[in-house]
PDB file of C-alpha atoms in Angstrom:
ATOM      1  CA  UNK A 266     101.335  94.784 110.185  1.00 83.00           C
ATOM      2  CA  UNK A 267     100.753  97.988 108.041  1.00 92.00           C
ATOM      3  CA  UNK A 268      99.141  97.743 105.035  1.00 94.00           C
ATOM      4  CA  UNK A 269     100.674  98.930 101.849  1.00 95.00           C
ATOM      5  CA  UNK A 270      97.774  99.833  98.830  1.00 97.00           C
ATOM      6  CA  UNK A 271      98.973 100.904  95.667  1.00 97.00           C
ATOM      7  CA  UNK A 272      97.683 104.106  94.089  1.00 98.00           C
ATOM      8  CA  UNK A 273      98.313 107.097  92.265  1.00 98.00           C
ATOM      9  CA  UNK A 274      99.115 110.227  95.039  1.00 98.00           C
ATOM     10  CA  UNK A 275      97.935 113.186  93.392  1.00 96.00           C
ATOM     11  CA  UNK A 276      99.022 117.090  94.513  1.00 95.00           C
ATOM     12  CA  UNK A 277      96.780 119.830  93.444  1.00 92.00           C
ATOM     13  CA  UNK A 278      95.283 122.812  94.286  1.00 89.00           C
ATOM     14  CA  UNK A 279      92.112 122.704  96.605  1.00 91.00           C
ATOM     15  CA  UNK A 280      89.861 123.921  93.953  1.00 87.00           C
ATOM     16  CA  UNK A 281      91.014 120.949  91.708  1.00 89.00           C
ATOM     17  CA  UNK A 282      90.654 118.635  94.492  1.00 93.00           C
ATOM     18  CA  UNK A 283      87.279 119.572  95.127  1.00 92.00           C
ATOM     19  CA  UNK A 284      86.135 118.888  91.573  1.00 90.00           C
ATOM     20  CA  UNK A 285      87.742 115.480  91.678  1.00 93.00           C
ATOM     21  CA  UNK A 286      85.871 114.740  95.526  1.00 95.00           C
ATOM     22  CA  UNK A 287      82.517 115.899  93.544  1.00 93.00           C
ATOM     23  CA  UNK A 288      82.992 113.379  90.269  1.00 92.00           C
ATOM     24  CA  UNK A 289      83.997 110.488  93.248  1.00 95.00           C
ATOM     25  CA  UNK A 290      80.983 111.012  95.153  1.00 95.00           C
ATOM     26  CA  UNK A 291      78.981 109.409  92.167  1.00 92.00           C
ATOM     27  CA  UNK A 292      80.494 106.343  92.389  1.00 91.00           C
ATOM     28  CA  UNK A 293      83.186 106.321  95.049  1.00 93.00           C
ATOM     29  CA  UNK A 294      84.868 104.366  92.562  1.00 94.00           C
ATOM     30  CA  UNK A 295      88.002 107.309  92.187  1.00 96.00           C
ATOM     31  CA  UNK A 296      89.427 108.036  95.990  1.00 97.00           C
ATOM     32  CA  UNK A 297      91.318 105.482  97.930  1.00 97.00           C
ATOM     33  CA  UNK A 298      92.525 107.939 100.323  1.00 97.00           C
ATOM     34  CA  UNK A 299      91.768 112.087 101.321  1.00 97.00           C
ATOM     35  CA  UNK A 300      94.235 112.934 102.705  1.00 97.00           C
ATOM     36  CA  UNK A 301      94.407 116.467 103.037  1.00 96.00           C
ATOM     37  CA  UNK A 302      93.406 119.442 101.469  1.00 94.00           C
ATOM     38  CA  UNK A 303      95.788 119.400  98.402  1.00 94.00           C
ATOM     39  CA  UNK A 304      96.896 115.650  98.691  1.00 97.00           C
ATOM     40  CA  UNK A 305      94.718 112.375  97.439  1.00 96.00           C
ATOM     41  CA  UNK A 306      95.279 109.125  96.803  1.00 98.00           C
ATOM     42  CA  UNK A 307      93.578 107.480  93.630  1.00 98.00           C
ATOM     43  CA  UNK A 308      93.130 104.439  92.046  1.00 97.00           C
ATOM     44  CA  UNK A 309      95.907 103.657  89.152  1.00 96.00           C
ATOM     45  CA  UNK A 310      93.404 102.837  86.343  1.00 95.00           C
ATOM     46  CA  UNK A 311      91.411 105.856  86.976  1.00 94.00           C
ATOM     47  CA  UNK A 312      94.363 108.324  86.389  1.00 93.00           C
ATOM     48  CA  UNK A 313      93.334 108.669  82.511  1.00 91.00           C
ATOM     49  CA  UNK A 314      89.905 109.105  83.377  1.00 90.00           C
ATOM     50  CA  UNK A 315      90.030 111.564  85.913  1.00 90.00           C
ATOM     51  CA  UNK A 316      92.468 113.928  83.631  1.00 87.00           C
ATOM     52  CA  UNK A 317      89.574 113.323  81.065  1.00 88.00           C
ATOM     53  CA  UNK A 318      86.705 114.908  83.031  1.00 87.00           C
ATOM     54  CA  UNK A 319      89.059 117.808  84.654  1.00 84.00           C
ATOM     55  CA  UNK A 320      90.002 118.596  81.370  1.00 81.00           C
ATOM     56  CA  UNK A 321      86.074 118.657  80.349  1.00 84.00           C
ATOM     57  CA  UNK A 322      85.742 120.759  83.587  1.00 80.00           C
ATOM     58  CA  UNK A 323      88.333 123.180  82.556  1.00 73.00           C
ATOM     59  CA  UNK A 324      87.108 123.103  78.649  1.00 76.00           C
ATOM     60  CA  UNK A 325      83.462 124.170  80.230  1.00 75.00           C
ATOM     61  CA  UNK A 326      85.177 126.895  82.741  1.00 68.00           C
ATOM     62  CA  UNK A 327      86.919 128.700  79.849  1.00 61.00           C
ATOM     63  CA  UNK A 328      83.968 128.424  77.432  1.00 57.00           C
ATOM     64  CA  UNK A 329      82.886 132.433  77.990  1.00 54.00           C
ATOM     65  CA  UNK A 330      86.132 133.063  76.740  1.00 51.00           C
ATOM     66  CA  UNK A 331      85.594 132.158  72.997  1.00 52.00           C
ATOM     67  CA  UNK A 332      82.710 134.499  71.687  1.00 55.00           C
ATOM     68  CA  UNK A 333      85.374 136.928  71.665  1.00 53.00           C
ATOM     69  CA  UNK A 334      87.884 135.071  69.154  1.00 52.00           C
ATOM     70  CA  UNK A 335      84.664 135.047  67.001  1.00 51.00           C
ATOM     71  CA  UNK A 336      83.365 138.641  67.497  1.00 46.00           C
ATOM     72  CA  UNK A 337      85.824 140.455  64.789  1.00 46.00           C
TER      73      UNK A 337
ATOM     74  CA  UNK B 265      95.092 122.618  69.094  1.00 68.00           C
ATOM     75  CA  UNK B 266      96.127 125.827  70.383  1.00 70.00           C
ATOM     76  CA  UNK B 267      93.032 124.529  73.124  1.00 71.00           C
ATOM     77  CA  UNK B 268      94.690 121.632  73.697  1.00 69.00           C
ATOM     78  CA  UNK B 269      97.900 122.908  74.698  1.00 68.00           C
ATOM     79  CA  UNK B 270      96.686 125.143  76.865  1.00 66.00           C
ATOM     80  CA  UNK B 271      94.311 122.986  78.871  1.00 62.00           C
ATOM     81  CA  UNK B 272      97.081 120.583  79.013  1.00 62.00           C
ATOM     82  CA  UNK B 273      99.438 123.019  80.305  1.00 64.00           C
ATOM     83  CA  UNK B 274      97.101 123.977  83.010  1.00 60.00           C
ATOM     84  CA  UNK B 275      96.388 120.891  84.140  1.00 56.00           C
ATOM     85  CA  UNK B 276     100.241 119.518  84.449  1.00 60.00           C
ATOM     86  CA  UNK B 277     100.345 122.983  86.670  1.00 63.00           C
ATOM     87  CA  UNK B 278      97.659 122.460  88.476  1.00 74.00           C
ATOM     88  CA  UNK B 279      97.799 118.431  89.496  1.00 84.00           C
ATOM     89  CA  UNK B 280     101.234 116.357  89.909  1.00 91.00           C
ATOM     90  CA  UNK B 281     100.713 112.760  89.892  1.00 94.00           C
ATOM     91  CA  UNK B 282     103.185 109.817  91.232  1.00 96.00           C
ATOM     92  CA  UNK B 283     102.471 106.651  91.704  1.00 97.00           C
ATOM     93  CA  UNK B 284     103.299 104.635  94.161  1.00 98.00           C
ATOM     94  CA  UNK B 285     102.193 103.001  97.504  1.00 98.00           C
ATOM     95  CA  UNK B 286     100.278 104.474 100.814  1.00 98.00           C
ATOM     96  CA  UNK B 287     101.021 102.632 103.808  1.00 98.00           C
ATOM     97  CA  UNK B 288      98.599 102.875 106.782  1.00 97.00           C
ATOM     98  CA  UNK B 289      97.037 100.745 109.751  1.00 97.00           C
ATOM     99  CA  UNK B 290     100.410 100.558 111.670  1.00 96.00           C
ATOM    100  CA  UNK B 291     100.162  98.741 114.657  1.00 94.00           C
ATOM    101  CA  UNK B 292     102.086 101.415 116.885  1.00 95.00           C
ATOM    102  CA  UNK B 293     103.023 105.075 116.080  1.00 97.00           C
ATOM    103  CA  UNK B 294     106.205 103.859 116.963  1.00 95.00           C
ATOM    104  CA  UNK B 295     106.246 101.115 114.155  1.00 95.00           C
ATOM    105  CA  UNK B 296     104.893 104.215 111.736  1.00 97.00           C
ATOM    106  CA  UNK B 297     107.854 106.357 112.516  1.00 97.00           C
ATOM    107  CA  UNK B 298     110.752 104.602 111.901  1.00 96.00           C
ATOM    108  CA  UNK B 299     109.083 102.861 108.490  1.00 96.00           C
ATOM    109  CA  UNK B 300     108.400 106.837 107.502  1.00 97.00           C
ATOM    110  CA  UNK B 301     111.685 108.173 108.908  1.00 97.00           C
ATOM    111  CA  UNK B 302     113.219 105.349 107.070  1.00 97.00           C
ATOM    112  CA  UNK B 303     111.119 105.944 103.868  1.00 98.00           C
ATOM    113  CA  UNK B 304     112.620 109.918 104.281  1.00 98.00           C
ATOM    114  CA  UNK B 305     115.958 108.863 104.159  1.00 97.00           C
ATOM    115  CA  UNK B 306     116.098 106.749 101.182  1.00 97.00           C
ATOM    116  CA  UNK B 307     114.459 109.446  99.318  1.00 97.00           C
ATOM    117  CA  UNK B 308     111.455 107.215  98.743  1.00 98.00           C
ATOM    118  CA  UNK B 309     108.643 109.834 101.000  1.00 98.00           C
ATOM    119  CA  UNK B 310     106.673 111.684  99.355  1.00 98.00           C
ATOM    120  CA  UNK B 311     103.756 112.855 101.958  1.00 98.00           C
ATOM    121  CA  UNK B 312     103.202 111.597 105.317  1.00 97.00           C
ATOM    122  CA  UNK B 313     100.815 112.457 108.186  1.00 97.00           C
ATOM    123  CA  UNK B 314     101.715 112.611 111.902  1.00 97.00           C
ATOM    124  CA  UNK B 315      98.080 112.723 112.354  1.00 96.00           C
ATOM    125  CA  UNK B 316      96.529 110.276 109.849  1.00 97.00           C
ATOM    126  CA  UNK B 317      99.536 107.717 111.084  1.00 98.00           C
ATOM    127  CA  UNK B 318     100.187 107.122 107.167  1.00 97.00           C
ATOM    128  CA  UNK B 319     102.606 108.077 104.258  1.00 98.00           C
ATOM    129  CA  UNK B 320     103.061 107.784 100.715  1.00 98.00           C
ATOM    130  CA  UNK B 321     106.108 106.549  99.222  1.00 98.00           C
ATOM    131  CA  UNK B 322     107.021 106.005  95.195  1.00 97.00           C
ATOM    132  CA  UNK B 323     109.014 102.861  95.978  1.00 95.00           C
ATOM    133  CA  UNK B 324     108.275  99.822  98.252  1.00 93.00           C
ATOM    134  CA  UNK B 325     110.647  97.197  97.960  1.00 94.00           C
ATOM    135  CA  UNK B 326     113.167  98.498 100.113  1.00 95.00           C
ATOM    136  CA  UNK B 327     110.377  99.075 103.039  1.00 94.00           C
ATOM    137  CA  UNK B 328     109.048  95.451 102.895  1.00 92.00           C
ATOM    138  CA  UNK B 329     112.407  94.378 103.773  1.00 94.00           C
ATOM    139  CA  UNK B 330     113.330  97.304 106.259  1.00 94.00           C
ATOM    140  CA  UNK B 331     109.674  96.040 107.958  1.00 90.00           C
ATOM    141  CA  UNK B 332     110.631  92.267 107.421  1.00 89.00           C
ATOM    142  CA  UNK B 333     114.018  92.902 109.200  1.00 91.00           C
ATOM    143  CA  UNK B 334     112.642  94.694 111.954  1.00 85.00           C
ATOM    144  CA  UNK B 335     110.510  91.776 112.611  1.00 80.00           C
ATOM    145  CA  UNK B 336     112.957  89.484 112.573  1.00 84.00           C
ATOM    146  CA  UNK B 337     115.112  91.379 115.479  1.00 78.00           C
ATOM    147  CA  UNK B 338     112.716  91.166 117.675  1.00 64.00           C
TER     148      UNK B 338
END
């Protein structure tokens, strides 16, 4: 009998997928499934969370980008 | 705010969430194929692996009764 886990499947790009693989490896408490290099499977209550620290990723990414609202 | 939007924008680009149900540990690849094949044609499939013997589907109810039925006939 298959088994049938419930989950949040999540389609991204490989860079994104990486970052999310990195913040799981702290805890393992993210992944339910890898299942290939742009798909994962993820628990439902950690949905919120996860956007949270990609978005923190991101906001750290484009930091060099705002000296130069401020230079003028 | 102007921040905000953006990140937010990126991110809905970037990652496309659905939630739903991943089926694995099928007893034969046989089994795994028609329960995906089925999944495909009521528009329920949204990845599946030949490979990894396993799919993802948004809806389940109509699967636990294809599999129940299945059982059944035999």
């Amino acid at each position: 009998m298959p088994r049938a886990i419930r989950g949040v499947l999540i389609e991204c790009e490989p860079a994104i997928k990486s970052i999310i693989v990195h913040l799981d490896s702290a805890n393992n408490d993210i992944i339910i499934e890898d299942l290939d290099e742009s798909h994962l499977v993820v628990k439902e209550n950690m949905v919120h969370l996860l956007k949270q620290k990609l978005e923190d990723r991101l906001k750290e990414t484009y930091r060099p980008e705002e000296p130069l609202a401020d230079s003028e | 705010v102007v921040d905000q939007i953006r990140l937010w924008q990126l991110e809905n680009e970037r990652m496309r969430t659905t939630p739903g149900f991943l089926f694995k540990d099928f007893d034969t690849y046989d089994e795994y194929q028609a329960l995906s094949s089925y999944a495909e044609e009521i528009g329920v499939l949204e990845w599946k692996s030949d490979k990894k013997v396993m799919f993802f589907v948004s809806k389940y109810e109509q699967l636990r009764d294809f599999l129940k039925s299945r059982k059944s006939s035999k």
